[in-house]
Short mmCIF file of C-alpha atoms and ligand atoms in Angstrom, two decimals:
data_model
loop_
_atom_site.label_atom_id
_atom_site.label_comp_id
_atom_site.label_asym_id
_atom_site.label_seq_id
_atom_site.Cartn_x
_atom_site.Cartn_y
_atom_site.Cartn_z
CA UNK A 1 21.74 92.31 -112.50
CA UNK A 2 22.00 88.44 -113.02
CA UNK A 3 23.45 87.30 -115.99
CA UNK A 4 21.10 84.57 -117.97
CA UNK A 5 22.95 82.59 -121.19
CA UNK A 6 21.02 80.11 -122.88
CA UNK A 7 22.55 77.92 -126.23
CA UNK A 8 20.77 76.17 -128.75
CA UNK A 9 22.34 73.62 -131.16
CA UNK A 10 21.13 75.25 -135.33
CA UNK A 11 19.51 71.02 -135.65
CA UNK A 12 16.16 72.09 -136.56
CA UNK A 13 13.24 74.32 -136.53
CA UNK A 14 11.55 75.51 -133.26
CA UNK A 15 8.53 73.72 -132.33
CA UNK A 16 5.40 74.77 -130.27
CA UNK A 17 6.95 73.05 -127.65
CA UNK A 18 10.72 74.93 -127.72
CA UNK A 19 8.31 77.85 -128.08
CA UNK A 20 5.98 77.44 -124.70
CA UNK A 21 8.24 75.32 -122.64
CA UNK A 22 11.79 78.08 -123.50
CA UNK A 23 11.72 80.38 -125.87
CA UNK A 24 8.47 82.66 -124.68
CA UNK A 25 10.08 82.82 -121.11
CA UNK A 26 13.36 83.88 -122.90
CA UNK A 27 11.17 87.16 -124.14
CA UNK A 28 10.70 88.12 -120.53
CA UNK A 29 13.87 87.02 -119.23
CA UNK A 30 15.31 89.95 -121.51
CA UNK A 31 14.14 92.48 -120.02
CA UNK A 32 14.90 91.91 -115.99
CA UNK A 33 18.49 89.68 -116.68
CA UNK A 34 21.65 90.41 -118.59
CA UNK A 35 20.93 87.79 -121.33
CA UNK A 36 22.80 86.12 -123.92
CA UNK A 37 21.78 83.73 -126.07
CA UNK A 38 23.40 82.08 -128.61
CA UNK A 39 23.52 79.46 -131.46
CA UNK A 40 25.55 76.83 -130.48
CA UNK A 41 27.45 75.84 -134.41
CA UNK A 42 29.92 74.67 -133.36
CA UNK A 43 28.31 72.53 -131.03
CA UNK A 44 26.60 70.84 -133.41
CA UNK A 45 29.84 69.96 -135.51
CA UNK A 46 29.88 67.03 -132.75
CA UNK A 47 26.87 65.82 -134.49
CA UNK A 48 26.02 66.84 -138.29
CA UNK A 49 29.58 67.92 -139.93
CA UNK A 50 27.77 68.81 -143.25
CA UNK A 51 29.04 71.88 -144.64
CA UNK A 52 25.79 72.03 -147.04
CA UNK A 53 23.73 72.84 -144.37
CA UNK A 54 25.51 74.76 -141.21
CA UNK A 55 24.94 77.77 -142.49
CA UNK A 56 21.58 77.51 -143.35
CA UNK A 57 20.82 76.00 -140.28
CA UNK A 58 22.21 78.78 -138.27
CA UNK A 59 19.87 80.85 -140.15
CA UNK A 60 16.97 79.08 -139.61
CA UNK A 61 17.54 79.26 -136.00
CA UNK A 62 18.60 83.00 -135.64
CA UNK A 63 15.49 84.11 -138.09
CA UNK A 64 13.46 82.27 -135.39
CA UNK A 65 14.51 83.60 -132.67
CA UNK A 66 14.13 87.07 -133.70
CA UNK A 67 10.59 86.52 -135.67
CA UNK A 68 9.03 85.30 -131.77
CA UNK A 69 10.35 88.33 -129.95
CA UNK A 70 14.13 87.92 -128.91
CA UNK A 71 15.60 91.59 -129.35
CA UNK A 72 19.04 91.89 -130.02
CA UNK A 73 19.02 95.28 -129.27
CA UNK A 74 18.16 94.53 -126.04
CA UNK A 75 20.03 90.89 -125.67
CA UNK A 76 22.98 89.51 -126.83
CA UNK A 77 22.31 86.93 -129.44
CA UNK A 78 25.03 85.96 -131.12
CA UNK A 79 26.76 82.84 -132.84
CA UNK A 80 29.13 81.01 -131.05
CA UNK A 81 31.64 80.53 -133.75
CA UNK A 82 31.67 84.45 -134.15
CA UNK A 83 33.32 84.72 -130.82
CA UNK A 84 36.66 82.81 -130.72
CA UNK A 85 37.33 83.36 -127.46
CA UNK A 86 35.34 80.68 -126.11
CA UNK A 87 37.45 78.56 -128.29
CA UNK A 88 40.50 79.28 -126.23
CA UNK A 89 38.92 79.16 -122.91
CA UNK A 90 37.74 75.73 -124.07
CA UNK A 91 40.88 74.72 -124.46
CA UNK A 92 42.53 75.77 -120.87
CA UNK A 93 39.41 74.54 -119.58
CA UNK A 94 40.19 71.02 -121.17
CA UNK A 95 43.60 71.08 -119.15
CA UNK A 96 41.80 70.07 -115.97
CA UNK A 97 39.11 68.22 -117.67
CA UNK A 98 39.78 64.27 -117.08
CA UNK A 99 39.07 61.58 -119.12
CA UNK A 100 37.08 59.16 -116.28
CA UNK A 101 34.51 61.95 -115.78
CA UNK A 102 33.83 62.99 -119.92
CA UNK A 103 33.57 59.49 -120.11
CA UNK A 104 30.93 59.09 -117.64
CA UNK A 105 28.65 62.01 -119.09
CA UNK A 106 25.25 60.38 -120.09
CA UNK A 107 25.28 62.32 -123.67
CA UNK A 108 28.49 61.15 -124.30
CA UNK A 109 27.56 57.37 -123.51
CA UNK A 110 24.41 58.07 -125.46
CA UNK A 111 26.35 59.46 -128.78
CA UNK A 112 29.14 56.88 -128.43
CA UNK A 113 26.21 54.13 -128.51
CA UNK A 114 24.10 56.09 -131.08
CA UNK A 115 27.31 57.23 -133.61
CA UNK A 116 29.92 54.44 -133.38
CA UNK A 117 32.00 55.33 -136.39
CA UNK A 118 31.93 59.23 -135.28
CA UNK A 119 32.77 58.87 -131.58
CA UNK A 120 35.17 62.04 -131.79
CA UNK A 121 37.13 64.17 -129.10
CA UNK A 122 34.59 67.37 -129.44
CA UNK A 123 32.08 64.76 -128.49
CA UNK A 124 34.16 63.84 -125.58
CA UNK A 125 35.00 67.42 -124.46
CA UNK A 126 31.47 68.58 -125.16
CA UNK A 127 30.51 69.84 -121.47
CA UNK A 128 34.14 72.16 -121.44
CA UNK A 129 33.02 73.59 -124.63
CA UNK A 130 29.51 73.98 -122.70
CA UNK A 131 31.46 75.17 -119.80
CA UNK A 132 33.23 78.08 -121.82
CA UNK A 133 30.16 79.29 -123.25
CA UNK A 134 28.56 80.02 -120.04
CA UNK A 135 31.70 81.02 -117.86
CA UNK A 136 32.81 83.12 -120.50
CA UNK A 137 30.27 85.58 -119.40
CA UNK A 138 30.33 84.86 -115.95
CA UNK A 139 26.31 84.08 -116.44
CA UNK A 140 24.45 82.88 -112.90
CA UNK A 141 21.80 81.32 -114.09
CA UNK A 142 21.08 78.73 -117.78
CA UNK A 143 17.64 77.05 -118.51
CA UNK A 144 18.24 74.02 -119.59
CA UNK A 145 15.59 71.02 -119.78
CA UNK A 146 16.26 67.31 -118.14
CA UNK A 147 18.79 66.14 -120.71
CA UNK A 148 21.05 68.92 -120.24
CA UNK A 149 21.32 68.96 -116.16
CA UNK A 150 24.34 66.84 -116.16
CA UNK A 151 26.16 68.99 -118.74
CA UNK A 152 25.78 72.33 -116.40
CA UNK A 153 26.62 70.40 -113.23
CA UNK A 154 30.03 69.68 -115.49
CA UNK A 155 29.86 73.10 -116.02
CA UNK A 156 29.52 73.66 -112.10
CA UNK A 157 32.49 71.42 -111.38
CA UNK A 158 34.64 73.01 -113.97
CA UNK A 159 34.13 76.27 -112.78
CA UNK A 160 34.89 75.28 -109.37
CA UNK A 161 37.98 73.33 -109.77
CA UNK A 162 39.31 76.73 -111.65
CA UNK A 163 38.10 79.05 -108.90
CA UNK A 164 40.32 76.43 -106.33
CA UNK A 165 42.86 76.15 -108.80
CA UNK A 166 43.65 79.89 -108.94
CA UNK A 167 42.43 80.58 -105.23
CA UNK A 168 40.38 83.39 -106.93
CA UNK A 169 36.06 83.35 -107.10
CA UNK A 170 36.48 84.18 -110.91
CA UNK A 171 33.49 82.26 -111.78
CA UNK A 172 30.11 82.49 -110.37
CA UNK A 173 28.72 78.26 -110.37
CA UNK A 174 25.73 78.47 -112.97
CA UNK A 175 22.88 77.83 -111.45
CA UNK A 176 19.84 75.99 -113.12
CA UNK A 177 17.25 78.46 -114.61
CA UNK A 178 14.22 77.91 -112.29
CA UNK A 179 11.31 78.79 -114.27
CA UNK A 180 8.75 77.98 -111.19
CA UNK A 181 5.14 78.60 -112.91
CA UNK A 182 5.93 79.40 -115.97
CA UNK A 183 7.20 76.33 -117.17
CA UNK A 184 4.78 74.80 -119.40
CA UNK A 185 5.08 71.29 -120.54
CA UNK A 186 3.83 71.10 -124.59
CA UNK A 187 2.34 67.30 -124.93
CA UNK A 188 2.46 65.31 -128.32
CA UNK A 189 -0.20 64.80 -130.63
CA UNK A 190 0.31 61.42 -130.64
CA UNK A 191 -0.55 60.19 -127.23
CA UNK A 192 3.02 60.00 -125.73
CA UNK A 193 4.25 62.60 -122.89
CA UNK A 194 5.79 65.50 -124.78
CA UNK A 195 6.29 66.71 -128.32
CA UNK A 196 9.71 67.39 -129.04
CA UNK A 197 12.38 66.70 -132.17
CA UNK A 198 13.23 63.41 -131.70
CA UNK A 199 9.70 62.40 -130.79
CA UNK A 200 8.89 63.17 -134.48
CA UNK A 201 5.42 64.88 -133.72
CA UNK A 202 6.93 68.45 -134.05
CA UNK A 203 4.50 70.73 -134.78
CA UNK A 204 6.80 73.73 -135.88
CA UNK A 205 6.64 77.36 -135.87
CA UNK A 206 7.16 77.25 -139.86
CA UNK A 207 4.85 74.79 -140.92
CA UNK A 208 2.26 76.14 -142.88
CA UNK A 209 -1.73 76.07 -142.64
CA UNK A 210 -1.98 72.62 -144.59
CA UNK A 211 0.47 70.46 -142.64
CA UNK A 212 -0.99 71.91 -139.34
CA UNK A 213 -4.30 70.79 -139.97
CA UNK A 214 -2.94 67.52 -141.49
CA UNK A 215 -0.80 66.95 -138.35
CA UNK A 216 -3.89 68.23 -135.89
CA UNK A 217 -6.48 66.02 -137.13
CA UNK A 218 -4.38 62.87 -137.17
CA UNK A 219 -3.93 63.40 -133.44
CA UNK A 220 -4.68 60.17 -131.30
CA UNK A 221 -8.14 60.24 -129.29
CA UNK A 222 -10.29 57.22 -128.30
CA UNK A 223 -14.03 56.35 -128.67
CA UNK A 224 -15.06 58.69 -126.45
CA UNK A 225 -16.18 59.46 -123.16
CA UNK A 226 -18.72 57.12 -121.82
CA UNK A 227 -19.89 58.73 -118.59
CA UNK A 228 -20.67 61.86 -117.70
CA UNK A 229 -17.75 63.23 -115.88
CA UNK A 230 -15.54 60.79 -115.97
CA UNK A 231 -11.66 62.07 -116.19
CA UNK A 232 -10.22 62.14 -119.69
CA UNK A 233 -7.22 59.19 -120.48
CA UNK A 234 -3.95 61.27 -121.16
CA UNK A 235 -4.52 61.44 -125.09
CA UNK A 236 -7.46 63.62 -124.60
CA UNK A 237 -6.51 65.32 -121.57
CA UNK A 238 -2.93 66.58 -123.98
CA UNK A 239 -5.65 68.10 -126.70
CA UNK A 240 -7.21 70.00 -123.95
CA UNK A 241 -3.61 71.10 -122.97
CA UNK A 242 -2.80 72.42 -125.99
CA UNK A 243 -6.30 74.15 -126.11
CA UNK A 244 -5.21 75.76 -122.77
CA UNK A 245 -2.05 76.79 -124.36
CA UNK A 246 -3.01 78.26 -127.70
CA UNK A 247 -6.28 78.83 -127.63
CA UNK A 248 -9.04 81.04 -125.39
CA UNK A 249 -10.14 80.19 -121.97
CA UNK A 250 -13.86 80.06 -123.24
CA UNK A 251 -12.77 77.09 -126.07
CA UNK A 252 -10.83 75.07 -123.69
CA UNK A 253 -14.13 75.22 -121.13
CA UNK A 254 -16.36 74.59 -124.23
CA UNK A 255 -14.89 71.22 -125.24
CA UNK A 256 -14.37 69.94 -121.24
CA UNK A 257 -18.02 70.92 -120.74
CA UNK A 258 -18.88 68.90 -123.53
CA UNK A 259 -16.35 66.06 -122.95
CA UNK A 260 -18.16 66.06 -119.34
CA UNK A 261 -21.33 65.63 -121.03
CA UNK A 262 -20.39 63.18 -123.28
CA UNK A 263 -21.42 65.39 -126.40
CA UNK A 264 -17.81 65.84 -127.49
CA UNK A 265 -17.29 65.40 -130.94
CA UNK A 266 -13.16 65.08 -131.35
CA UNK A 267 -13.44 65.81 -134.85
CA UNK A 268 -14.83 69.59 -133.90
CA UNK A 269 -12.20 69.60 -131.37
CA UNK A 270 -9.13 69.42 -133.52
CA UNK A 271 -10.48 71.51 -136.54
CA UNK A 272 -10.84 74.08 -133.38
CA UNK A 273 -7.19 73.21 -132.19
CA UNK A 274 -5.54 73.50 -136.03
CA UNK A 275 -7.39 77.19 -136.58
CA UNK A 276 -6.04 78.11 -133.47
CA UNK A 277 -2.17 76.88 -133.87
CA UNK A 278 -2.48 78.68 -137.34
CA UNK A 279 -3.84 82.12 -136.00
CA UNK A 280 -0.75 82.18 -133.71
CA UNK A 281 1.61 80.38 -135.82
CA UNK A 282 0.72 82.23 -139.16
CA UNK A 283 2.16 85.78 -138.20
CA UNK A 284 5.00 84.36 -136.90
CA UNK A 285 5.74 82.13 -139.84
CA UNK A 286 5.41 85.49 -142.21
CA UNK A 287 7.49 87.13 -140.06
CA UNK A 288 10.58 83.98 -140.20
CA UNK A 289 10.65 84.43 -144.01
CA UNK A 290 11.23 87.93 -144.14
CA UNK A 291 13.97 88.05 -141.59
CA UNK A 292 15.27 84.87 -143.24
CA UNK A 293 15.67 86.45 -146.86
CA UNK A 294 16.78 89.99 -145.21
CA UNK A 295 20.65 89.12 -145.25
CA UNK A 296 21.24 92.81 -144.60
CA UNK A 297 19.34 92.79 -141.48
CA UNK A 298 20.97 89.48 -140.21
CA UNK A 299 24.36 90.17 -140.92
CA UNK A 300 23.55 93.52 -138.66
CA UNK A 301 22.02 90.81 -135.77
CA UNK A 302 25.38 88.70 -136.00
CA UNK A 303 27.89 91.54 -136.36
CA UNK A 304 26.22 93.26 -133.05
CA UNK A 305 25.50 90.40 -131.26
CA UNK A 306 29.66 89.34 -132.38
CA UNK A 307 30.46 92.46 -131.05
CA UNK A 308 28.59 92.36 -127.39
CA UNK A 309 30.05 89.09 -127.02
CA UNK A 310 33.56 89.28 -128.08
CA UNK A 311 33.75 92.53 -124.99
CA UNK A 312 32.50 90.17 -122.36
CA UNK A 313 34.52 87.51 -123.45
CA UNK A 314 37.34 89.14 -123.61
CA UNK A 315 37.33 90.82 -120.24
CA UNK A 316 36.76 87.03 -118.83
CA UNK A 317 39.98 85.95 -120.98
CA UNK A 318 42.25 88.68 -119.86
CA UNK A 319 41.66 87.84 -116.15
CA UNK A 320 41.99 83.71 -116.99
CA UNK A 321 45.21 84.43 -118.71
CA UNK A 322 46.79 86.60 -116.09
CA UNK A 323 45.83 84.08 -113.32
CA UNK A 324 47.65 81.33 -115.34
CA UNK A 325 50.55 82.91 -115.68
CA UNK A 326 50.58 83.86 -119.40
CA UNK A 327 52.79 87.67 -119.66
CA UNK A 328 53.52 89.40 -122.28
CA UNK A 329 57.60 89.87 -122.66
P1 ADP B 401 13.65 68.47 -128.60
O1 ADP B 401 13.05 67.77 -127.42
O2 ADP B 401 12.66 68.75 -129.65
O3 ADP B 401 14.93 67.88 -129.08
P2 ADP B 401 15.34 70.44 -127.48
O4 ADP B 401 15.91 69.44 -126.54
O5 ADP B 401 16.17 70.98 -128.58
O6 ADP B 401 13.99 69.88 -128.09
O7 ADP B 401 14.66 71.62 -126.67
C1 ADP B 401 15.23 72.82 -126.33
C2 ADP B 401 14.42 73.36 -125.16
O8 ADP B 401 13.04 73.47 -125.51
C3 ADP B 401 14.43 72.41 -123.96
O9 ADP B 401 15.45 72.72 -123.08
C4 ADP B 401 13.10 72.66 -123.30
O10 ADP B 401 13.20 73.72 -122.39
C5 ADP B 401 12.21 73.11 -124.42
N1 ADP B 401 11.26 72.07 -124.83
C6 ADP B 401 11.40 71.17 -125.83
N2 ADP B 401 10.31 70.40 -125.97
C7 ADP B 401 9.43 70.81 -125.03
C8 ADP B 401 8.10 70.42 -124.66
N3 ADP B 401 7.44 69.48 -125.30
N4 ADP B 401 7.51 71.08 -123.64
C9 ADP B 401 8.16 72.06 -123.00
N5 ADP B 401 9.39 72.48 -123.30
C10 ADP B 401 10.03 71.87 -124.29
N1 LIG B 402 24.08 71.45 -125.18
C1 LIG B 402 22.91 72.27 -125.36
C2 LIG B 402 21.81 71.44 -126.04
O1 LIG B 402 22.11 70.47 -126.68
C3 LIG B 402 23.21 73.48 -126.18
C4 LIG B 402 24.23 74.32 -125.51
C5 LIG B 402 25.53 74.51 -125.87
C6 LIG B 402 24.04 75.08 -124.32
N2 LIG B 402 26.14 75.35 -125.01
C7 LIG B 402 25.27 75.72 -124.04
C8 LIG B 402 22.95 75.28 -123.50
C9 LIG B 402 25.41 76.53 -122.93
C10 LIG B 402 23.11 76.09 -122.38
C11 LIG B 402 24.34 76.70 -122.10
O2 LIG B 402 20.65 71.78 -125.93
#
């Protein structure tokens, strides 16, 4: 069976989009690939060294992820900085890592421009540290969106230029996680391409009823359609996307019938959209606080997730360390 390993920096709650674009697919890659996933703390040092909130924020993430579905019985969800041999094969890996090519990486140019006073080494060596996480498990395939593509063909190269190194295939190249059909691309509410973080029009898998329906009904439109069947401008045509997404077929085909007839009223429209996002938000969000304030229940995630981890890892480590040359006297 292929092994699938996914990361995700603890920066922030999931949003619909993480949700329908990632996370649901990760549900059903469980069950047919050998999946880890894992929260990527120490990662996000790089980025937000505030001991205030790490923890929390690794938390958040983990209570997440197991309130939409991820099973750790099933996969291996751990946190990175439980398993501290990715630390060390981070740091052989950074042996053969050069300078010219970090450099070149388009998130490290990005964070250099964006953090001047905090342009640090871990920032530098970020892809290695990517690079151990995945090779660490010897995982095939990673789904990673646009921004990351570079960072797991740094991942590829790395991986190569050990296999050639140590004329052995230790490391299978990690492939890009083709989701084909089933990716699904979650549009803002605020007329621009895609809803995400750093867009700022998040709506999140926490937020409750009220700031839903706030967030819904300020949602961009226009004056309306003017013809009968005309094609609706993007703004409109992302509504009916998210329709499609969370709500029945019949409501999506209710509002295009009436958009076609020009008897749309936008207002209906969103109240339609917000009751929607809350009836599939709303158990969800009920079920993050409970896992959240269960410590009991997450230590028993981390310390089994630690555990599945830590035996991969270290079967990867032994085999790195022999074919360096390290023996024991
Ligand atoms: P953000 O864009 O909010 O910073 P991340 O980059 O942390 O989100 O996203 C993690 C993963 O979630 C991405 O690799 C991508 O697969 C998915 N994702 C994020 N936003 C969307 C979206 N609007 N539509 C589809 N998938 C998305
Ligand atoms: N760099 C990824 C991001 O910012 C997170 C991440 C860390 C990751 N290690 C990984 C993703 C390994 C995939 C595989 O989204």
């Amino acid at each position: 069976m292929e092994t699938v390993l996914s990361g995700i920096r603890p920066t922030g709650n999931l949003h619909l989009g993480n949700y329908f674009g990632a996370v649901k697919n990760f549900l059903k890659m469980q069950h047919n690939y050998n999946c880890y996933f894992f929260i990527a703390d120490w990662h996000s040092l790089t980025t937000h060294p505030t001991p205030e909130n790490l923890h929390d924020n690794v938390r958040t993430v983990l209570s997440e992820y197991l309130a939409v579905g991820l099973d750790p019985e099933i996969c291996t969800l751990y946190v990175q900085s439980d398993v501290p041999e990715i630390s060390e094969l981070y740091l052989l890996l950074n042996m053969n890592a050069y300078l010219g090519e970090l450099e070149r990486t388009t998130t490290f140019k990005e964070k250099a421009r964006s953090q001047p006073e905090n342009v640090n080494a871990a920032l530098l060596t970020y892809p290695t540290l990517m690079c151990a996480d995945i090779i660490i498990h010897k995982a095939n395939k990673v789904p990673v969106g646009k921004d990351q593509e570079q960072n797991l063909e740094m991942a590829r190269k790395f991986a190569r230029r050990f296999n050639r190194m140590y004329k052995k295939e230790v490391f299978p190249l990690p492939a890009p996680f083709n989701f084909g059909a089933d990716l699904v691309k979650v549009p803002g509410l605020d007329g621009t391409g895609k809803m995400g973080k750093s867009e700022g029009n998040g709506i999140y898998l926490s937020d409750d009823p009220k700031v839903i329906r706030k967030k819904v009904m300020r949602a961009v439109t226009d004056a309306g359609p003017t013809e009968e069947n005309q094609t609706p401008p993007e703004v409109i045509e992302n509504l009916f996307t998210l329709l499609n997404i969370v709500s029945s077929p019949d409501t999506e085909q209710y509002f295009r019938d009436a958009y076609a007839k020009c008897t749309i009223r936008y207002g209906d429209m969103k109240k339609q959209l917000a009751e929607d996002i809350i009836a599939f938000t709303t158990p969800i969000r009920e079920k993050i606080n409970d896992i959240y304030n269960n410590s009991d229940y997450l230590s028993e995630v981390t310390r089994m997730g630690a555990e599945k981890a830590r035996l991969s890892a270290g079967k990867t480590l032994k085999e790195v360390r022999q074919l360096i040359g390290f023996k024991s006297f």
